[in-house]
Every structure is written in structure tokens, then in C-alpha cells.
């Protein structure tokens, strides 16, 4: 039976470290609040005008390619997950292809827009492509450059202190050995799409009010052709930043993480006692410890690095998995569980025999 396996893994974190105390210089927040509510101590921000989401992704990709023992020309499909792309379009997949210098046009490039669960979705797509025999070396990337799109004033502190920049990547290959991806499960529920969202710029023209019942005036022209994406009013009123109802998201996250992990275990005829290492999406240390308790895992069975990098959304799982592997926490034969929940809402999990 053909399965997909992770043949190489890489990560890249920009060198600029911003501590919680650094943020207190630009907004009303405190190291104590951020640590207590999220576990975050510091995060990385990319160098403006020198780095982009794509260049971060490219650095992680090159490491994954090298560790897989292949040449970049061997990559036959790219899947790029991000919520902070370089451009509105085209997506980051083709930009990464160009950045890596892959000139072959016989490869495909796909963009995934599933925010925090983007890497799990991307991994699952790669898994299906490999199992079907369509591709042999799929480059799966999660990369984010949040620092270019956050509100660093006190008004935006509920969101901006949480997120950081970074990238992680894996090369997925087929294997006939008794290892690799055992199960992936994906879910979505669009009912609460605006509870964690970045809605401007977009084509809604105020239409989404029907769903949210909010009475925000975005200043869209009422009629006529050529409606504009970003209105002066949006800029004046700071309506061009991500919005999040943190507690609402938190409550659903702690419910969905254990559920979807359990689903993958049942699919593979395994139990939570079989898990060697859980690498959860790094959304909040309190969410991770809740999930840990629910699954009855010991501290050494859960890998967290949100303390150093914050929440890097689509990049958080591959960065954490890479770091766990580099530090020797992931060994041959280990059962590794990956899980994420986020905007959409979308959530998912993957179970891997390393
Ligand atoms: O990865 C994508 C998925 N996202 C998540 O999973 C996020 C889930 N949610 C969370 O992690 C938490 O809800 C947050 C960390 C975002 C917020 O923590 P919280 O304990 O839910 O705080 P809160 O939003 O209820 O805010 C509590 C207070 C408020 O003040 P008042 O109204 O009680 O006076 C906020 O204004 O904390 C205030 N606050 C801050 N204070 C200092 C909000 N942000 C900050 C801040 N510094 N950065």
C-alpha cells in the first residue's frame, strides 16, 4: 500500500526578535498579560522591504529539499499555505516557484487559504496526490509575514501581540514501508466566518452585514461600476486589520482539537495512548495544555514553541515539527499527531508514523 511520508523538513525564522517588552513601547500592553493569556514571550518579525512571505517560504523550502536529498528540480508540485501572501493575486505558489528558480512548467502550484489549519489542509492534499500516484515530490509550505498587516496601536493589541512571522516546509514522497501519513481529517463550519477574519479588501461591498448584523459603514459607494476595495473611510477608521473574538474562538478550539485528533486515531485503529508526540498548532499555550490534559499526555509528549515565535498560523505546525525533529523529539517509528483549528472555522488533524 502506497502512503505519503515526510522525506525532508525545514524551517526559517527571521532574525529580528521582538519581546513582549518591546511591544509595550508602541501600545498599552504588558509582558505579564501576554505571558499569562498566551504563553508568548517573544516573536520574530521579518525585515520589511527585504523579506516577504515567499522569501521566508523559500528559505524553509531549500532546507526541506536538501534534507530530503533531492534537487529543487525534482519538485513536481508546490502547495503553499498562507494568509499573508505577497500579493492579492497571483498566489504565493508561483512566486515560490520563481524564487526557488524552478523553471520547469510541467509542475503545478496550488495556494491554500485556510489560515491556522492551512498546513494540515495542504498536507492532506499532498497525501491524496501522492497516494493517487500523480506526484512524487510535493513541496508543502506554510509561511506567514503577519508583521506587515497588524494594528500595532493599543486598539489592535488583542490580535497583534499574538502573531509572528516564519515559515516551515516539508517534502512529501511516496513510500511502500509501514510508515508515513496514516490519516488526515478535515472540517469546516462557515457559520462564524467573521469571528476571526480579515475582511478588507474584499468584494463584499458591505454585503456581509447581512450575516454579521454589524452596522459598520465602510464608505463603499452605493451604486455604479468600479466599486473600490479600500475606501478612505476604512483607512480612517482602522478597518483594514484582522478582527478576532478571542474568547469565542478559544472555546471552540478546545472542543475541536481533541475531537479531530480522536477521529484520526480511530481511522488508524489506534488510541490516544499510542501517541508519542502531539504537535498542535501554536495558537495559545493554554489551548495546548487543555488539549494535553484532555488526551492524558505527559509534558514531554506535547511540543510547544509559541513562547519563542508566537502564533505563525499556517507556518506554526511545520516550524514546531521541524524544531521537535531537530531536537530529537521525533524518532523513527514514533506516532506523531498534528492538529489545528482556526479562522473559517476550519480545523483538521494528521496522524503520521515517522
Ligand atoms: O490561531 C488562530 C486561532 N486563534 C486562537 O485560537 C485564539 C484564541 N483566543 C485566545 O487565545 C484568547 O482569547 C486571547 C489571547 C486572544 C485573548 O485572551 P482572553 O483571556 O480571551 O482576553 P480577552 O480578549 O477577554 O480580554 C481581556 C482583557 C480586555 O480588557 P477588559 O475589557 O477586561 O478591560 C482586553 O481589552 O484584556 C484586554 N487586552 C489586553 N490587555 C493587555 C486585550 N489584549 C490585550 C493586550 N494587553 N495585548
mmCIF file of C-alpha atoms and ligand atoms in Angstrom:
data_model
loop_
_atom_site.group_PDB
_atom_site.id
_atom_site.type_symbol
_atom_site.label_atom_id
_atom_site.label_comp_id
_atom_site.label_asym_id
_atom_site.label_seq_id
_atom_site.Cartn_x
_atom_site.Cartn_y
_atom_site.Cartn_z
ATOM 1 C CA UNK A 1 0.000 0.000 0.000
ATOM 2 C CA UNK A 2 1.428 3.358 -1.017
ATOM 3 C CA UNK A 3 1.466 6.046 1.637
ATOM 4 C CA UNK A 4 2.979 9.506 1.700
ATOM 5 C CA UNK A 5 5.860 10.275 4.050
ATOM 6 C CA UNK A 6 7.739 13.375 5.111
ATOM 7 C CA UNK A 7 11.105 12.927 3.421
ATOM 8 C CA UNK A 8 12.605 16.263 4.447
ATOM 9 C CA UNK A 9 11.637 19.122 6.731
ATOM 10 C CA UNK A 10 12.883 22.689 7.075
ATOM 11 C CA UNK A 11 12.081 25.957 8.784
ATOM 12 C CA UNK A 12 13.094 29.592 8.675
ATOM 13 C CA UNK A 13 12.592 32.229 11.332
ATOM 14 C CA UNK A 14 13.529 35.840 10.596
ATOM 15 C CA UNK A 15 16.337 37.140 12.797
ATOM 16 C CA UNK A 16 14.515 40.159 14.310
ATOM 17 C CA UNK A 17 13.363 39.228 17.824
ATOM 18 C CA UNK A 18 10.581 41.318 19.400
ATOM 19 C CA UNK A 19 9.960 40.646 23.092
ATOM 20 C CA UNK A 20 6.735 41.445 24.901
ATOM 21 C CA UNK A 21 8.529 44.395 26.492
ATOM 22 C CA UNK A 22 9.397 45.718 23.023
ATOM 23 C CA UNK A 23 5.659 45.840 22.263
ATOM 24 C CA UNK A 24 4.959 47.869 25.404
ATOM 25 C CA UNK A 25 6.853 50.731 23.719
ATOM 26 C CA UNK A 26 4.209 51.049 20.977
ATOM 27 C CA UNK A 27 0.960 50.015 22.716
ATOM 28 C CA UNK A 28 -0.634 49.682 26.120
ATOM 29 C CA UNK A 29 0.157 46.065 26.987
ATOM 30 C CA UNK A 30 2.416 44.178 29.380
ATOM 31 C CA UNK A 31 4.746 41.211 29.418
ATOM 32 C CA UNK A 32 2.640 39.766 32.242
ATOM 33 C CA UNK A 33 -0.670 39.979 30.279
ATOM 34 C CA UNK A 34 0.776 38.403 27.156
ATOM 35 C CA UNK A 35 2.561 35.580 29.018
ATOM 36 C CA UNK A 36 -0.417 34.757 31.217
ATOM 37 C CA UNK A 37 -3.043 34.765 28.458
ATOM 38 C CA UNK A 38 -0.995 33.204 25.635
ATOM 39 C CA UNK A 39 2.360 31.848 26.864
ATOM 40 C CA UNK A 40 4.174 34.029 24.332
ATOM 41 C CA UNK A 41 7.457 35.622 25.422
ATOM 42 C CA UNK A 42 8.778 36.855 22.093
ATOM 43 C CA UNK A 43 8.193 36.555 18.365
ATOM 44 C CA UNK A 44 10.129 37.172 15.124
ATOM 45 C CA UNK A 45 9.362 39.845 12.548
ATOM 46 C CA UNK A 46 10.739 39.724 9.023
ATOM 47 C CA UNK A 47 12.831 42.586 7.667
ATOM 48 C CA UNK A 48 10.490 44.962 5.868
ATOM 49 C CA UNK A 49 11.203 45.629 2.191
ATOM 50 C CA UNK A 50 13.825 42.839 2.158
ATOM 51 C CA UNK A 51 11.763 39.782 3.044
ATOM 52 C CA UNK A 52 8.285 38.645 2.041
ATOM 53 C CA UNK A 53 6.146 35.638 2.834
ATOM 54 C CA UNK A 54 7.536 33.997 -0.300
ATOM 55 C CA UNK A 55 11.190 34.575 0.582
ATOM 56 C CA UNK A 56 10.588 33.167 4.080
ATOM 57 C CA UNK A 57 8.916 30.139 2.484
ATOM 58 C CA UNK A 58 11.778 29.720 0.040
ATOM 59 C CA UNK A 59 14.375 29.511 2.819
ATOM 60 C CA UNK A 60 12.393 26.842 4.659
ATOM 61 C CA UNK A 61 11.819 25.008 1.365
ATOM 62 C CA UNK A 62 15.511 24.877 0.474
ATOM 63 C CA UNK A 63 16.277 23.278 3.834
ATOM 64 C CA UNK A 64 13.485 20.715 3.384
ATOM 65 C CA UNK A 65 14.668 19.946 -0.176
ATOM 66 C CA UNK A 66 18.250 19.468 0.979
ATOM 67 C CA UNK A 67 17.223 17.241 3.877
ATOM 68 C CA UNK A 68 15.099 15.133 1.529
ATOM 69 C CA UNK A 69 18.230 14.565 -0.560
ATOM 70 C CA UNK A 70 16.620 15.809 -3.763
ATOM 71 C CA UNK A 71 17.297 18.693 -6.135
ATOM 72 C CA UNK A 72 14.826 21.554 -6.392
ATOM 73 C CA UNK A 73 14.196 20.469 -9.994
ATOM 74 C CA UNK A 74 12.781 17.190 -8.610
ATOM 75 C CA UNK A 75 9.840 19.028 -7.009
ATOM 76 C CA UNK A 76 6.795 18.207 -9.142
ATOM 77 C CA UNK A 77 4.102 20.076 -7.212
ATOM 78 C CA UNK A 78 4.029 23.024 -4.821
ATOM 79 C CA UNK A 79 1.360 23.646 -2.195
ATOM 80 C CA UNK A 80 1.665 26.970 -0.386
ATOM 81 C CA UNK A 81 -0.472 27.760 2.650
ATOM 82 C CA UNK A 82 -0.587 31.345 3.900
ATOM 83 C CA UNK A 83 -2.985 34.065 4.997
ATOM 84 C CA UNK A 84 -0.428 36.798 4.381
ATOM 85 C CA UNK A 85 0.521 36.413 0.710
ATOM 86 C CA UNK A 86 2.865 38.822 -1.064
ATOM 87 C CA UNK A 87 0.073 39.771 -3.481
ATOM 88 C CA UNK A 88 -3.715 39.610 -3.546
ATOM 89 C CA UNK A 89 -3.043 37.578 -6.696
ATOM 90 C CA UNK A 90 -1.224 35.679 -8.086
ATOM 91 C CA UNK A 91 -0.783 33.391 -5.122
ATOM 92 C CA UNK A 92 2.450 32.556 -3.376
ATOM 93 C CA UNK A 93 2.835 29.119 -5.002
ATOM 94 C CA UNK A 94 4.045 30.521 -8.318
ATOM 95 C CA UNK A 95 6.102 33.200 -6.569
ATOM 96 C CA UNK A 96 7.843 30.458 -4.623
ATOM 97 C CA UNK A 97 8.485 28.518 -7.816
ATOM 98 C CA UNK A 98 10.178 31.601 -9.261
ATOM 99 C CA UNK A 99 12.082 32.366 -6.050
ATOM 100 C CA UNK A 100 13.443 28.818 -5.998
ATOM 101 C CA UNK A 101 14.463 29.110 -9.642
ATOM 102 C CA UNK A 102 12.324 26.158 -10.726
ATOM 103 C CA UNK A 103 11.918 26.861 -14.426
ATOM 104 C CA UNK A 104 10.077 23.687 -15.450
ATOM 105 C CA UNK A 105 6.498 24.406 -16.435
ATOM 106 C CA UNK A 106 5.435 20.791 -16.016
ATOM 107 C CA UNK A 107 4.946 21.305 -12.288
ATOM 108 C CA UNK A 108 1.805 22.695 -10.652
ATOM 109 C CA UNK A 109 1.471 25.276 -7.877
ATOM 110 C CA UNK A 110 -1.523 25.482 -5.567
ATOM 111 C CA UNK A 111 -2.410 28.062 -2.914
ATOM 112 C CA UNK A 112 -4.221 27.131 0.260
ATOM 113 C CA UNK A 113 -6.219 29.771 2.124
ATOM 114 C CA UNK A 114 -7.134 28.028 5.332
ATOM 115 C CA UNK A 115 -5.290 30.185 7.822
ATOM 116 C CA UNK A 116 -4.317 28.313 11.016
ATOM 117 C CA UNK A 117 -5.302 24.935 9.604
ATOM 118 C CA UNK A 118 -3.661 25.706 6.248
ATOM 119 C CA UNK A 119 -0.744 23.344 6.749
ATOM 120 C CA UNK A 120 -2.981 20.412 7.744
ATOM 121 C CA UNK A 121 -5.153 21.034 4.668
ATOM 122 C CA UNK A 122 -2.038 21.298 2.482
ATOM 123 C CA UNK A 123 -0.571 18.100 3.918
ATOM 124 C CA UNK A 124 -3.830 16.279 3.313
ATOM 125 C CA UNK A 125 -3.978 17.435 -0.323
ATOM 126 C CA UNK A 126 -0.354 16.346 -0.835
ATOM 127 C CA UNK A 127 -1.180 12.985 0.755
ATOM 128 C CA UNK A 128 -4.027 12.380 -1.722
ATOM 129 C CA UNK A 129 -1.920 13.402 -4.725
ATOM 130 C CA UNK A 130 0.872 11.065 -3.681
ATOM 131 C CA UNK A 131 -1.384 8.114 -2.865
ATOM 132 C CA UNK A 132 -3.062 8.501 -6.260
ATOM 133 C CA UNK A 133 0.353 8.312 -7.931
ATOM 134 C CA UNK A 134 0.029 11.743 -9.530
ATOM 135 C CA UNK A 135 3.105 13.339 -7.917
ATOM 136 C CA UNK A 136 6.343 12.058 -6.328
ATOM 137 C CA UNK A 137 7.956 15.079 -4.646
ATOM 138 C CA UNK A 138 5.414 17.514 -3.302
ATOM 139 C CA UNK A 139 6.736 20.631 -1.596
ATOM 140 C CA UNK A 140 4.301 21.702 1.128
ATOM 141 C CA UNK A 141 4.936 25.116 2.649
ATOM 142 C CA UNK A 142 3.353 27.161 5.420
ATOM 143 C CA UNK A 143 4.682 30.711 5.641
ATOM 144 C CA UNK A 144 3.486 33.970 7.143
ATOM 145 C CA UNK A 145 4.559 37.562 7.352
ATOM 146 C CA UNK A 146 1.983 38.944 9.756
ATOM 147 C CA UNK A 147 4.067 41.914 10.799
ATOM 148 C CA UNK A 148 3.146 43.829 7.621
ATOM 149 C CA UNK A 149 -0.594 43.633 8.319
ATOM 150 C CA UNK A 150 -1.253 44.132 12.022
ATOM 151 C CA UNK A 151 -2.509 47.086 14.004
ATOM 152 C CA UNK A 152 0.308 47.840 16.442
ATOM 153 C CA UNK A 153 -1.668 50.548 18.237
ATOM 154 C CA UNK A 154 -3.453 49.809 21.533
ATOM 155 C CA UNK A 155 -6.672 49.341 19.553
ATOM 156 C CA UNK A 156 -5.199 46.287 17.833
ATOM 157 C CA UNK A 157 -3.417 44.763 20.842
ATOM 158 C CA UNK A 158 -5.883 41.875 21.247
ATOM 159 C CA UNK A 159 -4.653 40.498 17.920
ATOM 160 C CA UNK A 160 -1.234 41.949 17.157
ATOM 161 C CA UNK A 161 0.646 40.683 20.226
ATOM 162 C CA UNK A 162 -0.191 37.093 19.315
ATOM 163 C CA UNK A 163 1.147 36.757 15.793
ATOM 164 C CA UNK A 164 4.668 36.300 14.472
ATOM 165 C CA UNK A 165 6.458 35.698 11.170
ATOM 166 C CA UNK A 166 8.099 32.491 9.984
ATOM 167 C CA UNK A 167 7.990 29.564 7.603
ATOM 168 C CA UNK A 168 8.138 25.784 7.597
ATOM 169 C CA UNK A 169 8.219 23.300 4.743
ATOM 170 C CA UNK A 170 8.199 19.577 4.046
ATOM 171 C CA UNK A 171 8.874 17.354 1.058
ATOM 172 C CA UNK A 172 6.275 14.610 0.766
ATOM 173 C CA UNK A 173 7.169 11.426 -1.098
ATOM 174 C CA UNK A 174 5.556 8.024 -1.659
ATOM 175 C CA UNK A 175 6.623 5.064 0.460
ATOM 176 C CA UNK A 176 5.772 1.371 0.494
ATOM 177 C CA UNK A 177 7.133 0.991 4.029
ATOM 178 C CA UNK A 178 4.858 0.691 7.045
ATOM 179 C CA UNK A 179 5.131 4.405 7.873
ATOM 180 C CA UNK A 180 4.034 7.850 6.729
ATOM 181 C CA UNK A 181 0.670 9.600 6.876
ATOM 182 C CA UNK A 182 -1.847 7.185 8.429
ATOM 183 C CA UNK A 183 -4.836 9.504 8.436
ATOM 184 C CA UNK A 184 -5.922 13.079 7.816
ATOM 185 C CA UNK A 185 -9.292 14.565 8.757
ATOM 186 C CA UNK A 186 -10.532 17.987 7.688
ATOM 187 C CA UNK A 187 -13.525 20.003 8.853
ATOM 188 C CA UNK A 188 -15.168 23.341 8.238
ATOM 189 C CA UNK A 189 -18.066 25.430 9.521
ATOM 190 C CA UNK A 190 -18.637 28.777 7.839
ATOM 191 C CA UNK A 191 -21.316 29.874 10.305
ATOM 192 C CA UNK A 192 -18.858 32.004 12.238
ATOM 193 C CA UNK A 193 -16.646 33.167 9.373
ATOM 194 C CA UNK A 194 -16.363 36.749 10.645
ATOM 195 C CA UNK A 195 -15.424 35.799 14.228
ATOM 196 C CA UNK A 196 -11.813 35.572 13.091
ATOM 197 C CA UNK A 197 -11.370 37.336 9.809
ATOM 198 C CA UNK A 198 -9.583 39.886 7.698
ATOM 199 C CA UNK A 199 -12.421 41.139 5.520
ATOM 200 C CA UNK A 200 -10.929 44.177 3.792
ATOM 201 C CA UNK A 201 -10.059 44.423 0.999
ATOM 202 C CA UNK A 202 -12.750 42.196 -0.488
ATOM 203 C CA UNK A 203 -15.693 42.050 -2.849
ATOM 204 C CA UNK A 204 -18.351 42.195 -0.113
ATOM 205 C CA UNK A 205 -19.103 45.893 -0.544
ATOM 206 C CA UNK A 206 -20.852 45.818 2.819
ATOM 207 C CA UNK A 207 -22.955 42.776 1.846
ATOM 208 C CA UNK A 208 -21.609 40.602 4.666
ATOM 209 C CA UNK A 209 -23.515 42.811 7.138
ATOM 210 C CA UNK A 210 -26.446 40.526 6.356
ATOM 211 C CA UNK A 211 -24.633 37.801 8.228
ATOM 212 C CA UNK A 212 -22.971 39.708 10.996
ATOM 213 C CA UNK A 213 -25.659 42.318 11.706
ATOM 214 C CA UNK A 214 -22.938 44.813 12.331
ATOM 215 C CA UNK A 215 -23.581 48.387 11.385
ATOM 216 C CA UNK A 216 -20.113 49.341 10.263
ATOM 217 C CA UNK A 217 -20.072 51.906 7.471
ATOM 218 C CA UNK A 218 -17.147 51.023 5.233
ATOM 219 C CA UNK A 219 -17.790 54.013 2.995
ATOM 220 C CA UNK A 220 -18.491 51.906 -0.098
ATOM 221 C CA UNK A 221 -20.086 53.810 -2.982
ATOM 222 C CA UNK A 222 -23.790 52.864 -3.041
ATOM 223 C CA UNK A 223 -24.052 52.213 -6.764
ATOM 224 C CA UNK A 224 -22.188 52.447 -10.026
ATOM 225 C CA UNK A 225 -19.468 50.424 -11.616
ATOM 226 C CA UNK A 226 -15.918 50.170 -10.408
ATOM 227 C CA UNK A 227 -16.555 49.753 -6.692
ATOM 228 C CA UNK A 228 -13.307 50.181 -4.833
ATOM 229 C CA UNK A 229 -11.761 47.676 -2.492
ATOM 230 C CA UNK A 230 -10.267 50.019 0.077
ATOM 231 C CA UNK A 231 -12.198 53.177 0.864
ATOM 232 C CA UNK A 232 -10.759 56.261 2.574
ATOM 233 C CA UNK A 233 -13.184 55.587 5.449
ATOM 234 C CA UNK A 234 -11.706 52.150 6.035
ATOM 235 C CA UNK A 235 -8.263 53.669 6.365
ATOM 236 C CA UNK A 236 -9.504 56.459 8.641
ATOM 237 C CA UNK A 237 -11.380 54.030 10.905
ATOM 238 C CA UNK A 238 -8.687 51.316 11.004
ATOM 239 C CA UNK A 239 -10.978 48.797 9.285
ATOM 240 C CA UNK A 240 -8.128 47.215 7.377
ATOM 241 C CA UNK A 241 -6.849 44.850 10.039
ATOM 242 C CA UNK A 242 -7.687 41.310 11.165
ATOM 243 C CA UNK A 243 -10.515 41.019 13.693
ATOM 244 C CA UNK A 244 -10.963 38.273 16.274
ATOM 245 C CA UNK A 245 -13.427 37.406 19.020
ATOM 246 C CA UNK A 246 -10.751 35.679 21.046
ATOM 247 C CA UNK A 247 -12.861 34.002 23.714
ATOM 248 C CA UNK A 248 -15.348 32.652 21.165
ATOM 249 C CA UNK A 249 -12.505 31.140 19.135
ATOM 250 C CA UNK A 250 -10.863 29.765 22.278
ATOM 251 C CA UNK A 251 -13.980 27.902 23.416
ATOM 252 C CA UNK A 252 -14.482 26.167 20.064
ATOM 253 C CA UNK A 253 -10.784 25.414 19.652
ATOM 254 C CA UNK A 254 -10.506 23.470 22.906
ATOM 255 C CA UNK A 255 -13.505 21.385 21.857
ATOM 256 C CA UNK A 256 -12.489 20.699 18.245
ATOM 257 C CA UNK A 257 -8.777 19.894 18.750
ATOM 258 C CA UNK A 258 -9.353 16.721 20.835
ATOM 259 C CA UNK A 259 -12.329 15.655 18.674
ATOM 260 C CA UNK A 260 -10.441 15.729 15.397
ATOM 261 C CA UNK A 261 -7.320 14.116 16.890
ATOM 262 C CA UNK A 262 -9.534 11.300 18.161
ATOM 263 C CA UNK A 263 -11.053 10.917 14.682
ATOM 264 C CA UNK A 264 -7.647 10.326 13.088
ATOM 265 C CA UNK A 265 -6.780 7.805 15.808
ATOM 266 C CA UNK A 266 -9.992 5.848 15.216
ATOM 267 C CA UNK A 267 -9.386 5.959 11.471
ATOM 268 C CA UNK A 268 -5.989 4.333 12.009
ATOM 269 C CA UNK A 269 -7.264 1.866 14.656
ATOM 270 C CA UNK A 270 -5.106 3.479 17.315
ATOM 271 C CA UNK A 271 -5.799 5.145 20.665
ATOM 272 C CA UNK A 272 -4.582 8.283 22.388
ATOM 273 C CA UNK A 273 -2.228 6.085 24.439
ATOM 274 C CA UNK A 274 -0.347 5.314 21.211
ATOM 275 C CA UNK A 275 0.618 8.964 20.562
ATOM 276 C CA UNK A 276 4.333 9.624 21.075
ATOM 277 C CA UNK A 277 4.236 13.314 20.247
ATOM 278 C CA UNK A 278 1.487 15.852 19.717
ATOM 279 C CA UNK A 279 2.446 18.960 17.745
ATOM 280 C CA UNK A 280 -0.548 21.278 17.999
ATOM 281 C CA UNK A 281 -0.969 24.477 16.018
ATOM 282 C CA UNK A 282 0.682 27.117 18.197
ATOM 283 C CA UNK A 283 -2.351 29.333 18.858
ATOM 284 C CA UNK A 284 -2.163 29.680 22.610
ATOM 285 C CA UNK A 285 -0.256 27.733 25.280
ATOM 286 C CA UNK A 286 -3.472 27.492 27.309
ATOM 287 C CA UNK A 287 -5.248 25.795 24.399
ATOM 288 C CA UNK A 288 -2.351 23.343 24.011
ATOM 289 C CA UNK A 289 -2.350 22.460 27.713
ATOM 290 C CA UNK A 290 -6.119 21.974 27.687
ATOM 291 C CA UNK A 291 -5.778 19.538 24.757
ATOM 292 C CA UNK A 292 -2.867 17.815 26.515
ATOM 293 C CA UNK A 293 -4.993 17.209 29.627
ATOM 294 C CA UNK A 294 -7.954 16.001 27.600
ATOM 295 C CA UNK A 295 -5.747 13.417 25.860
ATOM 296 C CA UNK A 296 -3.899 12.488 29.060
ATOM 297 C CA UNK A 297 -0.471 13.253 27.604
ATOM 298 C CA UNK A 298 2.683 13.971 29.636
ATOM 299 C CA UNK A 299 4.587 17.243 29.157
ATOM 300 C CA UNK A 300 7.286 15.537 27.051
ATOM 301 C CA UNK A 301 4.595 14.243 24.671
ATOM 302 C CA UNK A 302 3.491 17.719 23.561
ATOM 303 C CA UNK A 303 5.788 20.054 21.658
ATOM 304 C CA UNK A 304 5.254 23.804 22.052
ATOM 305 C CA UNK A 305 7.395 26.700 20.889
ATOM 306 C CA UNK A 306 4.834 29.518 20.874
ATOM 307 C CA UNK A 307 6.908 31.039 23.689
ATOM 308 C CA UNK A 308 9.638 31.961 21.151
ATOM 309 C CA UNK A 309 7.731 32.531 17.933
ATOM 310 C CA UNK A 310 4.134 33.492 18.783
ATOM 311 C CA UNK A 311 1.359 32.232 16.543
ATOM 312 C CA UNK A 312 2.647 31.877 12.983
ATOM 313 C CA UNK A 313 -0.691 30.435 11.688
ATOM 314 C CA UNK A 314 -0.048 28.230 8.616
ATOM 315 C CA UNK A 315 3.657 28.060 9.480
ATOM 316 C CA UNK A 316 3.304 27.068 13.111
ATOM 317 C CA UNK A 317 2.964 23.294 12.700
ATOM 318 C CA UNK A 318 5.839 22.784 10.230
ATOM 319 C CA UNK A 319 8.080 25.095 12.291
ATOM 320 C CA UNK A 320 7.256 23.222 15.512
ATOM 321 C CA UNK A 321 7.531 19.794 13.870
ATOM 322 C CA UNK A 322 10.884 20.751 12.370
ATOM 323 C CA UNK A 323 12.209 22.019 15.687
ATOM 324 C CA UNK A 324 10.927 18.925 17.506
ATOM 325 C CA UNK A 325 12.681 16.716 14.944
ATOM 326 C CA UNK A 326 15.923 18.748 15.151
ATOM 327 C CA UNK A 327 15.898 18.425 18.949
ATOM 328 C CA UNK A 328 15.437 14.643 18.762
ATOM 329 C CA UNK A 329 11.828 14.534 19.978
ATOM 330 C CA UNK A 330 10.673 12.799 16.794
ATOM 331 C CA UNK A 331 12.284 9.436 16.186
ATOM 332 C CA UNK A 332 11.878 6.686 13.609
ATOM 333 C CA UNK A 333 8.689 4.731 14.307
ATOM 334 C CA UNK A 334 7.139 7.419 16.541
ATOM 335 C CA UNK A 335 3.436 8.184 16.192
ATOM 336 C CA UNK A 336 3.085 11.930 15.681
ATOM 337 C CA UNK A 337 -0.217 13.770 15.845
ATOM 338 C CA UNK A 338 -0.636 17.201 14.229
ATOM 339 C CA UNK A 339 -3.779 19.277 14.755
ATOM 340 C CA UNK A 340 -5.045 22.784 14.091
ATOM 341 C CA UNK A 341 -8.113 24.969 14.487
ATOM 342 C CA UNK A 342 -8.667 28.477 13.184
ATOM 343 C CA UNK A 343 -10.432 31.026 11.041
ATOM 344 C CA UNK A 344 -13.252 29.813 8.846
ATOM 345 C CA UNK A 345 -13.770 27.999 11.059
ATOM 346 C CA UNK A 346 -11.654 25.224 9.631
ATOM 347 C CA UNK A 347 -9.873 22.538 11.583
ATOM 348 C CA UNK A 348 -8.110 19.268 10.978
ATOM 349 C CA UNK A 349 -5.574 16.710 12.131
ATOM 350 C CA UNK A 350 -2.984 14.381 10.669
ATOM 351 C CA UNK A 351 -1.535 11.213 12.147
ATOM 352 C CA UNK A 352 1.939 10.248 10.994
ATOM 353 C CA UNK A 353 4.103 7.184 11.666
ATOM 354 C CA UNK A 354 7.600 8.707 11.406
HETATM 355 O O1 LIG B 1 -4.654 30.748 15.720
HETATM 356 C C1 LIG B 1 -5.903 31.162 15.301
HETATM 357 C C2 LIG B 1 -6.929 30.854 16.297
HETATM 358 N N1 LIG B 1 -6.886 31.816 17.365
HETATM 359 C C3 LIG B 1 -6.991 31.413 18.593
HETATM 360 O O2 LIG B 1 -7.051 30.237 18.854
HETATM 361 C C4 LIG B 1 -7.092 32.494 19.655
HETATM 362 C C5 LIG B 1 -7.971 32.020 20.783
HETATM 363 N N2 LIG B 1 -8.149 33.046 21.789
HETATM 364 C C6 LIG B 1 -7.178 33.436 22.629
HETATM 365 O O3 LIG B 1 -6.081 32.937 22.558
HETATM 366 C C7 LIG B 1 -7.505 34.448 23.696
HETATM 367 O O4 LIG B 1 -8.895 34.704 23.672
HETATM 368 C C8 LIG B 1 -6.717 35.781 23.546
HETATM 369 C C9 LIG B 1 -5.256 35.544 23.892
HETATM 370 C C10 LIG B 1 -6.820 36.291 22.126
HETATM 371 C C11 LIG B 1 -7.257 36.851 24.484
HETATM 372 O O5 LIG B 1 -7.240 36.365 25.813
HETATM 373 P P1 LIG B 1 -8.541 36.485 26.714
HETATM 374 O O6 LIG B 1 -8.192 35.922 28.015
HETATM 375 O O7 LIG B 1 -9.673 35.835 25.988
HETATM 376 O O8 LIG B 1 -8.714 38.059 26.827
HETATM 377 P P2 LIG B 1 -9.942 38.976 26.398
HETATM 378 O O9 LIG B 1 -9.989 39.101 24.924
HETATM 379 O O10 LIG B 1 -11.181 38.523 27.110
HETATM 380 O O11 LIG B 1 -9.524 40.375 27.020
HETATM 381 C C12 LIG B 1 -9.435 40.561 28.423
HETATM 382 C C13 LIG B 1 -8.983 41.980 28.698
HETATM 383 C C14 LIG B 1 -9.784 43.041 27.969
HETATM 384 O O12 LIG B 1 -9.894 44.155 28.838
HETATM 385 P P3 LIG B 1 -11.236 44.383 29.693
HETATM 386 O O13 LIG B 1 -12.337 44.531 28.695
HETATM 387 O O14 LIG B 1 -11.380 43.173 30.559
HETATM 388 O O15 LIG B 1 -10.941 45.633 30.455
HETATM 389 C C15 LIG B 1 -8.904 43.437 26.797
HETATM 390 O O16 LIG B 1 -9.124 44.754 26.366
HETATM 391 O O17 LIG B 1 -7.625 42.156 28.262
HETATM 392 C C16 LIG B 1 -7.528 43.307 27.408
HETATM 393 N N3 LIG B 1 -6.483 43.062 26.409
HETATM 394 C C17 LIG B 1 -5.193 43.335 26.641
HETATM 395 N N4 LIG B 1 -4.551 43.852 27.697
HETATM 396 C C18 LIG B 1 -3.211 43.993 27.600
HETATM 397 C C19 LIG B 1 -6.610 42.517 25.179
HETATM 398 N N5 LIG B 1 -5.414 42.426 24.614
HETATM 399 C C20 LIG B 1 -4.513 42.921 25.481
HETATM 400 C C21 LIG B 1 -3.116 43.085 25.449
HETATM 401 N N6 LIG B 1 -2.513 43.629 26.532
HETATM 402 N N7 LIG B 1 -2.371 42.719 24.397
#
